[in-house]
Short mmCIF file of N, CA and C in Angstrom, two decimals:
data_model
loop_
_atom_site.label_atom_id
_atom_site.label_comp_id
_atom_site.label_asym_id
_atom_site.label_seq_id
_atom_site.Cartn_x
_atom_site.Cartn_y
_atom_site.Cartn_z
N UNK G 1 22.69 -1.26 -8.15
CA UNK G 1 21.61 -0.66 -7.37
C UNK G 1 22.09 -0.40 -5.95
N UNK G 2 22.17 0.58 -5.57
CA UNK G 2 22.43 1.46 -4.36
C UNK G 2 20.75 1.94 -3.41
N UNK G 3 19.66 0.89 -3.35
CA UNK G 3 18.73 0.93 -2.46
C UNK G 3 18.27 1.27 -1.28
N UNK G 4 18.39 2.45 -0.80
CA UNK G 4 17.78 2.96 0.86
C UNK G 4 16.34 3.23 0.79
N UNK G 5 15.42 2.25 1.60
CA UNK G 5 14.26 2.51 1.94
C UNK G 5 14.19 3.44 3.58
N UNK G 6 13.06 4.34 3.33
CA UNK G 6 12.98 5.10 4.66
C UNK G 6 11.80 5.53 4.42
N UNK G 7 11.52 5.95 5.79
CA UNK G 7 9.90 6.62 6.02
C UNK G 7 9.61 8.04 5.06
N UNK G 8 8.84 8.45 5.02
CA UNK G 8 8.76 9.74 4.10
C UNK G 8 8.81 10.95 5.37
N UNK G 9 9.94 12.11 4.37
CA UNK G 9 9.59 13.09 5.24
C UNK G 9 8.32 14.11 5.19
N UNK G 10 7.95 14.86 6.08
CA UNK G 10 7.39 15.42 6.07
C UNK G 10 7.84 17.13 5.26
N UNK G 11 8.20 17.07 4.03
CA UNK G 11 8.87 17.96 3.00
C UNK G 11 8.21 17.88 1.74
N UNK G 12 7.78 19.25 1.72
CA UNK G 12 6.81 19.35 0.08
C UNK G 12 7.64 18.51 -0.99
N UNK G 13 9.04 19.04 -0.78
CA UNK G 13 9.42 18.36 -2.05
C UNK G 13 9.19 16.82 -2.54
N UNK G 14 9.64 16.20 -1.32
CA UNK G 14 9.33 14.51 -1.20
C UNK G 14 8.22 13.78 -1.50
N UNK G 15 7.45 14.52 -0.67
CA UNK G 15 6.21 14.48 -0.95
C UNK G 15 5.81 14.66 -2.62
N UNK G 16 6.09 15.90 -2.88
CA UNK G 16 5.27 15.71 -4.87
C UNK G 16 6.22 15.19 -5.43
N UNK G 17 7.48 14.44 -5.05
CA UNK G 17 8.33 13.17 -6.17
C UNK G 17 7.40 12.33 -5.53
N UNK G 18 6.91 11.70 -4.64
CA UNK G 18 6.21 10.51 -4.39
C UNK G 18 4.52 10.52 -5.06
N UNK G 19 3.94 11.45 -5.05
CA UNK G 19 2.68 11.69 -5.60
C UNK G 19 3.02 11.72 -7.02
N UNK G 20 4.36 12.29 -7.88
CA UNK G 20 4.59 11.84 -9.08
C UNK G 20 4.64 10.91 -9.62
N UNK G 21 5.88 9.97 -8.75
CA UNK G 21 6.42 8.12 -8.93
C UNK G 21 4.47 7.54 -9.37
N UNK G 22 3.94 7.84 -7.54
CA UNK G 22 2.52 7.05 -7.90
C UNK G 22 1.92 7.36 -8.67
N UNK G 23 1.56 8.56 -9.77
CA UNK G 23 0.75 9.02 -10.47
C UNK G 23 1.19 8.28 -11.90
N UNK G 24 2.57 8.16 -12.12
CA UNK G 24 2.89 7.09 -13.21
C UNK G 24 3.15 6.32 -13.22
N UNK G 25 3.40 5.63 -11.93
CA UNK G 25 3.11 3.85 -11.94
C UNK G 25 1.91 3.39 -12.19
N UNK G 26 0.34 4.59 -11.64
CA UNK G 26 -1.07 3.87 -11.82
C UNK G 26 -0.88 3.90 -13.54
N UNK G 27 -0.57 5.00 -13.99
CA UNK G 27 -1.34 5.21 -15.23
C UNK G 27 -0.50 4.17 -15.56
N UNK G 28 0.87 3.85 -15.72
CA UNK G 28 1.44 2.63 -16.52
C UNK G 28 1.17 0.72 -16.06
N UNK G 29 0.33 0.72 -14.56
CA UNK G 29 -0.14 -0.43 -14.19
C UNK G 29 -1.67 -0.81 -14.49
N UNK G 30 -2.21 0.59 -14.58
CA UNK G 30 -3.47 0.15 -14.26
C UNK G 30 -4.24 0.84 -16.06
N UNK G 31 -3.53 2.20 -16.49
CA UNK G 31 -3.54 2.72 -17.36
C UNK G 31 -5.18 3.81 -17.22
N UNK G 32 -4.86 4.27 -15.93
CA UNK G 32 -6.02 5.12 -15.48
C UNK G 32 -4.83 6.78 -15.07
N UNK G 33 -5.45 7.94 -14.83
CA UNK G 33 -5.14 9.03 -14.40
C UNK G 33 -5.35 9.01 -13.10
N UNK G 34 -5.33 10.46 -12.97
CA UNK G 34 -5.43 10.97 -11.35
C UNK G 34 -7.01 10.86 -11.60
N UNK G 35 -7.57 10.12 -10.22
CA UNK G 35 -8.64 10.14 -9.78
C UNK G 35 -9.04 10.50 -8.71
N UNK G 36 -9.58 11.52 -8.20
CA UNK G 36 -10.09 11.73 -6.93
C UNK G 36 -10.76 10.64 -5.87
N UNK G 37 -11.35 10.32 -6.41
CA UNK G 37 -12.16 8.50 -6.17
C UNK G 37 -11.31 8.03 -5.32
N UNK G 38 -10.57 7.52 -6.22
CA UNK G 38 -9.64 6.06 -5.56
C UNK G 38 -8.19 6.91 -5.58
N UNK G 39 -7.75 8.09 -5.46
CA UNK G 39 -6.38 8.22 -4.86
C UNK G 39 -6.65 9.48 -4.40
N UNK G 40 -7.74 9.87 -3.52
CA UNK G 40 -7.46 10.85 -2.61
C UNK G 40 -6.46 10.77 -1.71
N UNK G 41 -6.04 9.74 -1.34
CA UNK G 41 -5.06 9.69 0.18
C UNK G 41 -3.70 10.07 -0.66
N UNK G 42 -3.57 9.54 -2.40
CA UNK G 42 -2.20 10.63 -2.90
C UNK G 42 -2.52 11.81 -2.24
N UNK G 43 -3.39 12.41 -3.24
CA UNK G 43 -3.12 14.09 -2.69
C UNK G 43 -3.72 14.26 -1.99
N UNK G 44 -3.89 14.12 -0.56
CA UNK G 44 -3.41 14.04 0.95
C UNK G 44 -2.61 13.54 1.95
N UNK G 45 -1.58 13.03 1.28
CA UNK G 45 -0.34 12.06 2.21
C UNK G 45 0.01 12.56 3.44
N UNK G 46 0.09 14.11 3.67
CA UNK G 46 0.03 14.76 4.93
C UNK G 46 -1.21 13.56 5.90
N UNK G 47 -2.59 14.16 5.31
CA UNK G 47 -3.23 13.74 6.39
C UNK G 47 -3.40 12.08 6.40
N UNK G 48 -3.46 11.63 5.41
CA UNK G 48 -3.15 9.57 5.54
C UNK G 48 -2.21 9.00 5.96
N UNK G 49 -0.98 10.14 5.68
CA UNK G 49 0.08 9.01 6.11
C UNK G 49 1.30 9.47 7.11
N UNK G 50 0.90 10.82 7.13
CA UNK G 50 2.70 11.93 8.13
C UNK G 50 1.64 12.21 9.33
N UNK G 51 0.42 12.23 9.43
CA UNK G 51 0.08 12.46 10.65
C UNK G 51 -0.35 11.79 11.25
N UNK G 52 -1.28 11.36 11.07
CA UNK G 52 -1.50 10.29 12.08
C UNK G 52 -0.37 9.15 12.53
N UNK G 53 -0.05 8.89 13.82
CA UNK G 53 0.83 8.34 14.78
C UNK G 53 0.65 6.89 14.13
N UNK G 54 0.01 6.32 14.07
CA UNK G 54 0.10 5.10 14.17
C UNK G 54 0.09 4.70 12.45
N UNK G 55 -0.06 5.70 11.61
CA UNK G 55 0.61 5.31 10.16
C UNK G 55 1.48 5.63 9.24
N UNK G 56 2.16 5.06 8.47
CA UNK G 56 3.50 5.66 7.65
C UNK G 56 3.44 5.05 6.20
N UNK G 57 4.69 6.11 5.48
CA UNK G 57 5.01 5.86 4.23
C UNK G 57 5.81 5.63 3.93
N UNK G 58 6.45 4.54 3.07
CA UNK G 58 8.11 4.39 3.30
C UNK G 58 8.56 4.70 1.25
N UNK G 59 9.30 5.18 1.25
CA UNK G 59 9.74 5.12 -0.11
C UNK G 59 11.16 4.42 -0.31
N UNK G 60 11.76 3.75 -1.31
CA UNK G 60 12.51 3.38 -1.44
C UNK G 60 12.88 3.95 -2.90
N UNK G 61 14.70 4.47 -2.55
CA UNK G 61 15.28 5.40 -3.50
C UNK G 61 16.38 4.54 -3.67
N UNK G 62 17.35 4.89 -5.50
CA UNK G 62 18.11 4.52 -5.73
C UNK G 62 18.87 5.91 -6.20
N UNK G 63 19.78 6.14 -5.56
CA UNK G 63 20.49 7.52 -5.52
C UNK G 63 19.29 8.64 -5.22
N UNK G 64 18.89 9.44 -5.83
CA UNK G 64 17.85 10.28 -6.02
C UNK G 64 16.79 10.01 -6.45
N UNK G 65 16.44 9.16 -7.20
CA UNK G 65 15.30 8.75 -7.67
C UNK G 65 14.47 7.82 -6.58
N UNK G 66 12.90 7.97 -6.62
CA UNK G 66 12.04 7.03 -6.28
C UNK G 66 12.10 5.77 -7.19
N UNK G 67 12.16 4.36 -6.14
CA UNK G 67 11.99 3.17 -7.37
C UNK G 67 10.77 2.64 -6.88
N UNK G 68 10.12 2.66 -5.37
CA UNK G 68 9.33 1.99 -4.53
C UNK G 68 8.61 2.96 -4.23
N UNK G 69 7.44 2.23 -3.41
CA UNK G 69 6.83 2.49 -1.95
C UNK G 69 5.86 2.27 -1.47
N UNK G 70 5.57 2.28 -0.58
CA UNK G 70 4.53 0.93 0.25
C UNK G 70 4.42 2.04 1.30
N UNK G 71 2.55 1.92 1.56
CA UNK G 71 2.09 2.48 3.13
C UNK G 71 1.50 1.79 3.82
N UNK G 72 1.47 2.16 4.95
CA UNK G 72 0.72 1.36 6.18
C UNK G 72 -0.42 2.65 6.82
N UNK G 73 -1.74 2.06 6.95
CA UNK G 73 -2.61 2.65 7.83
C UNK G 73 -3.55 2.41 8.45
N UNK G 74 -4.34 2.68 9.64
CA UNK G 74 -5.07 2.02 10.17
C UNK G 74 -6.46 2.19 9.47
N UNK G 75 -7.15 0.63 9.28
CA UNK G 75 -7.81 -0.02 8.44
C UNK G 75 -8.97 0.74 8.84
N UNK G 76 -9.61 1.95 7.76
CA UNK G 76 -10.70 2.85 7.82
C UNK G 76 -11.58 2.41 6.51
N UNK G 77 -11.74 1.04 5.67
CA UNK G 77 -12.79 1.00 4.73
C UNK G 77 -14.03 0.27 5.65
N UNK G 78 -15.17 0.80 4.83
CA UNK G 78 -16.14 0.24 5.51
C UNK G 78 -17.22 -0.75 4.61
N UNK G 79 -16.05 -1.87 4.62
CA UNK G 79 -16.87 -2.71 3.78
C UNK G 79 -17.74 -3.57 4.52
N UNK G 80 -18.62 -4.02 4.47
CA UNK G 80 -20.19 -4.66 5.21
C UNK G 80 -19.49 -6.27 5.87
N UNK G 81 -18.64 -6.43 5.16
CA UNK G 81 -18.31 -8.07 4.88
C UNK G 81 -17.34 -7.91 6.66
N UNK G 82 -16.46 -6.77 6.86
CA UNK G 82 -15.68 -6.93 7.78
C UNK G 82 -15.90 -6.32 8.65
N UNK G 83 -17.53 -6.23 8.85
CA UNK G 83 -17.76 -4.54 9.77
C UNK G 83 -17.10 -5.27 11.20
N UNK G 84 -17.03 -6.39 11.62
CA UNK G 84 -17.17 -6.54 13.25
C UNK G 84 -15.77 -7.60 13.06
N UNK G 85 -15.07 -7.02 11.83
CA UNK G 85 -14.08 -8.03 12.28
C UNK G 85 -12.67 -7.39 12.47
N UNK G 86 -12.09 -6.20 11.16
CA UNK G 86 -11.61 -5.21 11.23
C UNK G 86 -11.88 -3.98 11.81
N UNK G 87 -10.73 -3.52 12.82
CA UNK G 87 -11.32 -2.16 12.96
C UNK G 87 -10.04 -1.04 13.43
N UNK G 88 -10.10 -0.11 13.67
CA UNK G 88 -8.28 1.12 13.17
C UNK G 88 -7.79 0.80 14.04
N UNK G 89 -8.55 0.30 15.49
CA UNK G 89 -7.62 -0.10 16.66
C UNK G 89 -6.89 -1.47 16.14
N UNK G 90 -7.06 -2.09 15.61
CA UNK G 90 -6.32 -3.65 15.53
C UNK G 90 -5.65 -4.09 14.18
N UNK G 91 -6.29 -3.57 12.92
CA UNK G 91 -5.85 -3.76 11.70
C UNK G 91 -5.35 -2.81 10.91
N UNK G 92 -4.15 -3.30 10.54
CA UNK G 92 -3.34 -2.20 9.80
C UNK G 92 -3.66 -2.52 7.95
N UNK G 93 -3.90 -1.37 7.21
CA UNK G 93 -4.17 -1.52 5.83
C UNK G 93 -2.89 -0.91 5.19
N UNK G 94 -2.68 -2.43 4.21
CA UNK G 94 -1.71 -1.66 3.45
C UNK G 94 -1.96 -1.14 2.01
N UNK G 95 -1.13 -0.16 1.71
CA UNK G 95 -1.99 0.89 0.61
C UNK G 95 -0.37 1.21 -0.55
N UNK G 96 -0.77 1.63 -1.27
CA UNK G 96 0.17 2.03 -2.35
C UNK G 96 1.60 1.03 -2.89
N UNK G 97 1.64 0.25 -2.47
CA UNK G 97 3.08 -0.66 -2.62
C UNK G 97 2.84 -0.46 -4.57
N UNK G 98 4.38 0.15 -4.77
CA UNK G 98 4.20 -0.17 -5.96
C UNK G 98 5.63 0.04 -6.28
N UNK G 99 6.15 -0.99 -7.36
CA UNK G 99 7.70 -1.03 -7.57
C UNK G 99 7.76 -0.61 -9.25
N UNK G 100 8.66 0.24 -9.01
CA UNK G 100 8.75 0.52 -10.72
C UNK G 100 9.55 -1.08 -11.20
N UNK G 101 9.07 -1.43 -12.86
CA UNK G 101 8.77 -2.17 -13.08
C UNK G 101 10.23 -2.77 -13.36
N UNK G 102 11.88 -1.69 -13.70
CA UNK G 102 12.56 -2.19 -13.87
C UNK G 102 13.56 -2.26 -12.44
N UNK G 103 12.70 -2.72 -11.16
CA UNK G 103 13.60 -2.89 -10.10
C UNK G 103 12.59 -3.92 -9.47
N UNK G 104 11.62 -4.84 -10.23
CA UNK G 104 11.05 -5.60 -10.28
C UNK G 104 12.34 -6.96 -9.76
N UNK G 105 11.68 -7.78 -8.65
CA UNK G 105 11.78 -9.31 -8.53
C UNK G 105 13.52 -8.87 -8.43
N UNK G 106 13.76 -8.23 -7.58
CA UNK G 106 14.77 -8.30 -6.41
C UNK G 106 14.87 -7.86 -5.29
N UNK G 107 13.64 -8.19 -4.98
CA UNK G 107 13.07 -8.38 -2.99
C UNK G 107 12.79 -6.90 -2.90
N UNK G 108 12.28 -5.85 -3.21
CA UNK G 108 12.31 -4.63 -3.02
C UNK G 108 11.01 -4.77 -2.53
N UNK G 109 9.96 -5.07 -2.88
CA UNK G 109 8.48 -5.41 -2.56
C UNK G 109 8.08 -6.06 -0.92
N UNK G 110 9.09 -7.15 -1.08
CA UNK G 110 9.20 -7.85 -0.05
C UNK G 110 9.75 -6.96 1.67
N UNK G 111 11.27 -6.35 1.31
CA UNK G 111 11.41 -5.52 1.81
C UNK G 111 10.62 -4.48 2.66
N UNK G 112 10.38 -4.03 1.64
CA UNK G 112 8.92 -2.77 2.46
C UNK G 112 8.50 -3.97 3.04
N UNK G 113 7.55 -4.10 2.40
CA UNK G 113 6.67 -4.99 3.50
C UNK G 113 6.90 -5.27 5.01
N UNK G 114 8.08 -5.87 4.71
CA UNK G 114 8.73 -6.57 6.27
C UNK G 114 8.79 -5.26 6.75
N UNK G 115 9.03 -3.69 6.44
CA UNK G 115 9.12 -2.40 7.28
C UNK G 115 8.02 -1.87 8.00
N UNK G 116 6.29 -2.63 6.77
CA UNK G 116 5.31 -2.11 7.30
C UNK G 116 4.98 -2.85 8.51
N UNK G 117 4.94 -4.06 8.24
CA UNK G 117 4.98 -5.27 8.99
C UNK G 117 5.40 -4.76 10.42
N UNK G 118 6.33 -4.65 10.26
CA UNK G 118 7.32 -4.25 11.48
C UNK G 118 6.70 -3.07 12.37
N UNK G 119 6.33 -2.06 11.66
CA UNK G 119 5.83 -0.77 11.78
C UNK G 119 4.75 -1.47 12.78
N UNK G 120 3.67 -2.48 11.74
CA UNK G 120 2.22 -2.43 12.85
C UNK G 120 2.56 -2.88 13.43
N UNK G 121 3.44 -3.97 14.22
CA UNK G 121 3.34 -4.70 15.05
C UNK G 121 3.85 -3.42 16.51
N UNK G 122 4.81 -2.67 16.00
CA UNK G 122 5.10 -1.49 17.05
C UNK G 122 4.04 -0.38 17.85
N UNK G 123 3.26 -0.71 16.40
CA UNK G 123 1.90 -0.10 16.85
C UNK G 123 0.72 -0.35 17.14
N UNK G 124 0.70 -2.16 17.75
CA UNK G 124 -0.22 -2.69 18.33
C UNK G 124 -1.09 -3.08 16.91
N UNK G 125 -1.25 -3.20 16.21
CA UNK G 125 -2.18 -3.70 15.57
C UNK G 125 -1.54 -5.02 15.47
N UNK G 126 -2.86 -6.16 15.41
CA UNK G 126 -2.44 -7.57 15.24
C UNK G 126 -2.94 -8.40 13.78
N UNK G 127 -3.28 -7.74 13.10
CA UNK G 127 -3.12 -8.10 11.79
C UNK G 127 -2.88 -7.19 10.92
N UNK G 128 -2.70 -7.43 9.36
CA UNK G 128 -2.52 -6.96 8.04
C UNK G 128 -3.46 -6.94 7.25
N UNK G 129 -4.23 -6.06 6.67
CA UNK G 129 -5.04 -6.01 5.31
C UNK G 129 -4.59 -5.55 4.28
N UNK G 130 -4.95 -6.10 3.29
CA UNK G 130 -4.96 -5.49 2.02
C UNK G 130 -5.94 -6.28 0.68
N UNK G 131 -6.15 -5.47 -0.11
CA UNK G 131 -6.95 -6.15 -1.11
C UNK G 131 -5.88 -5.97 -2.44
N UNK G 132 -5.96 -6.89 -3.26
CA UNK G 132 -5.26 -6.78 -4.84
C UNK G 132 -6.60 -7.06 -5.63
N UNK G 133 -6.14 -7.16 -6.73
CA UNK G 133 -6.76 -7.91 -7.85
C UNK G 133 -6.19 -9.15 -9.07
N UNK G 134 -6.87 -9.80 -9.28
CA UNK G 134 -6.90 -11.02 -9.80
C UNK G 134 -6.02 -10.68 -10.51
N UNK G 135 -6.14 -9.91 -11.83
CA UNK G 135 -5.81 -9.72 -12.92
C UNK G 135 -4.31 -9.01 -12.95
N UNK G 136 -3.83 -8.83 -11.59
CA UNK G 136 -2.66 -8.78 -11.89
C UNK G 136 -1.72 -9.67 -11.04
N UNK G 137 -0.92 -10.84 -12.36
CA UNK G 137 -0.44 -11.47 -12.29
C UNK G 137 0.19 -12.14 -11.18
N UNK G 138 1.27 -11.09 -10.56
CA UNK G 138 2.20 -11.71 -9.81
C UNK G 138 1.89 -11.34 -8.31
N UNK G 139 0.35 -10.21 -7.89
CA UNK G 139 0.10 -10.39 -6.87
C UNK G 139 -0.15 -11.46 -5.97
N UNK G 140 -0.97 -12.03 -5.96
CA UNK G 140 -1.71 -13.32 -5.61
C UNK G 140 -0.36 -14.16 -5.00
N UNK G 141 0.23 -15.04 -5.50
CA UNK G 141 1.37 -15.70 -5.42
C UNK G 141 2.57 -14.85 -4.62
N UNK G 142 2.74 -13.34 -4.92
CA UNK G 142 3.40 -12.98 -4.21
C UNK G 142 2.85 -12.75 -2.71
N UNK G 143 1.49 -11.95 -2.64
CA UNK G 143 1.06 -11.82 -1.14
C UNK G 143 1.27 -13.29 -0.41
N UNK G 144 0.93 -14.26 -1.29
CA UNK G 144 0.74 -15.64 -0.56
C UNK G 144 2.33 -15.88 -0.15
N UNK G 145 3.36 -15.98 -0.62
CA UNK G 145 4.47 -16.17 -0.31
C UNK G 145 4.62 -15.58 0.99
N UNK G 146 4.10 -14.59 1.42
CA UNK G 146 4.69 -13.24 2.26
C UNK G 146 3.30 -14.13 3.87
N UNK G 147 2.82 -15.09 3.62
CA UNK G 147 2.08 -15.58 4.77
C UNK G 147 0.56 -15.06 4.84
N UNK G 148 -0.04 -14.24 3.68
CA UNK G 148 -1.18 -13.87 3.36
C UNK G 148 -1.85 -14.79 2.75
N UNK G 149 -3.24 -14.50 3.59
CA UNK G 149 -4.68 -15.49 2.91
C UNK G 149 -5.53 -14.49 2.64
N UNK G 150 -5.87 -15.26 1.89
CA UNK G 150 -7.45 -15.02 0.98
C UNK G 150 -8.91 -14.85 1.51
N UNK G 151 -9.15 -13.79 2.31
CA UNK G 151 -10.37 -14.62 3.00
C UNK G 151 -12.02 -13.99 2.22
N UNK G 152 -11.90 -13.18 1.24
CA UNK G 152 -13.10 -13.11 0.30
C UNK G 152 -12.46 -13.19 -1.21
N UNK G 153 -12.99 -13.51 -2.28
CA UNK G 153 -12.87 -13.02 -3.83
C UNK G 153 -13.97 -12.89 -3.93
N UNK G 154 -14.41 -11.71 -4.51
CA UNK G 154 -15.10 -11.12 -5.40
C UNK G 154 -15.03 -11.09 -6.78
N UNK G 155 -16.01 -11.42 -7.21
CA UNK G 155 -16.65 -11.66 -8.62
C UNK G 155 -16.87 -10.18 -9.32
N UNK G 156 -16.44 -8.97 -8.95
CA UNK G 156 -17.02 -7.53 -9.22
C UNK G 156 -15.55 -7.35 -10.46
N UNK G 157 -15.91 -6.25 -11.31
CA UNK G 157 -15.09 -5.68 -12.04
C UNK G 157 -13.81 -5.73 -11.70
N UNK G 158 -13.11 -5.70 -10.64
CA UNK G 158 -11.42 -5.28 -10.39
C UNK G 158 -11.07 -6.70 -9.74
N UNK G 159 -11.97 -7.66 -10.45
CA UNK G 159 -11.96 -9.09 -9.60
C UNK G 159 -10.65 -9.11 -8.14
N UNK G 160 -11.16 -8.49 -7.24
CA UNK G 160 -10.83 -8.03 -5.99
C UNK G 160 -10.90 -9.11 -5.19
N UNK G 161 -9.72 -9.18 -4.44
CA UNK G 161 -9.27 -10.43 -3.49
C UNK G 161 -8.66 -9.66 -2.18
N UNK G 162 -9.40 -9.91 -1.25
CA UNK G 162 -9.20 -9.58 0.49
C UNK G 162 -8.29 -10.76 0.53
N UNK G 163 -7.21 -9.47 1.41
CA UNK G 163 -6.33 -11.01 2.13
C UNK G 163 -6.32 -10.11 3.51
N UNK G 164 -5.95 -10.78 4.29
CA UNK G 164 -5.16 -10.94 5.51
C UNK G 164 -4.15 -11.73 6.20
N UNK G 165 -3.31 -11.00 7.14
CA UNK G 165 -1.93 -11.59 8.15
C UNK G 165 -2.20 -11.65 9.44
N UNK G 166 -1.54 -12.37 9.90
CA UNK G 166 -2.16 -12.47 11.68
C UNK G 166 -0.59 -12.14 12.09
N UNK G 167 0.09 -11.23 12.57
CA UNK G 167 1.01 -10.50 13.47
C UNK G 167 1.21 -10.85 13.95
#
């Protein structure tokens, strides 16, 4: 494995290999399609993730191919639970991390991370969000490794777990 992670360019082409990679990692992780719903910010990566200043996309390639990739952006959900605690000035959300499955559990995950990581702290935000779900396995244990807590679970369908990092 010959691994270079880097920011995404702003190039159609890059761009629809990365909206590809993610479109068959969901369907093979989650075993859902393209949804407008829950992956508009795919097909808009221009405006979620190449323009705005203070957020990015990093992909990680092995020769030509996508194996990774992980984004960072400033934290725009408006869930009731965090109205006065998160907000785009201070919390960075992380979004899409997803490793194809046979470059699995040799720090590639970890990696990004430490890039997004890195990223918010350049850009003033002083913590990390992200939500997973229960049901898949090796999240949980992995966010926790990486200095992430737990600070809601939800009992709802995608048995959904808020974590956060303090920067």
């Amino acid at each position: 494995m010959n691994i270079t992670i880097k920011e995404i360019d702003n190039n159609v082409n890059e761009i629809n290999q990365v909206k590809e990679f993610l479109f068959d990692q969901i369907k093979k992780e989650y075993g859902i399609g393209r949804n407008p719903k829950f992956h508009y910010d795919i097909d808009e990566i221009q405006q979620y993730y190449i323009s705005p200043e203070r957020n990015n996309f990093f992909i990680a390639w092995d020769g030509n191919r996508i194996v990774a990739t992980g984004a960072v952006r400033a934290y725009d959900k408006d869930y009731e639970m965090f109205k006065d605690i998160y907000s785009k000035e201070n919390t960075a959300s992380i979004w899409r991390l997803m490793v194809d499955k046979n470059y699995r559990r040799h720090g590639l995950a970890r990696n990004i991370v430490s890039k997004m990581e890195d990223f918010a702290r350049v850009h003033s935000y002083d913590k990390m969000y992200l939500h997973t779900h229960r049901y898949l396995d090796a999240a949980l244990p992995f966010w926790k490794s990486l200095g992430y807590e737990i600070t809601v679970e939800e009992d709802d369908y995608d048995e959904t777990s808020h974590m956060i990092k303090k920067l």
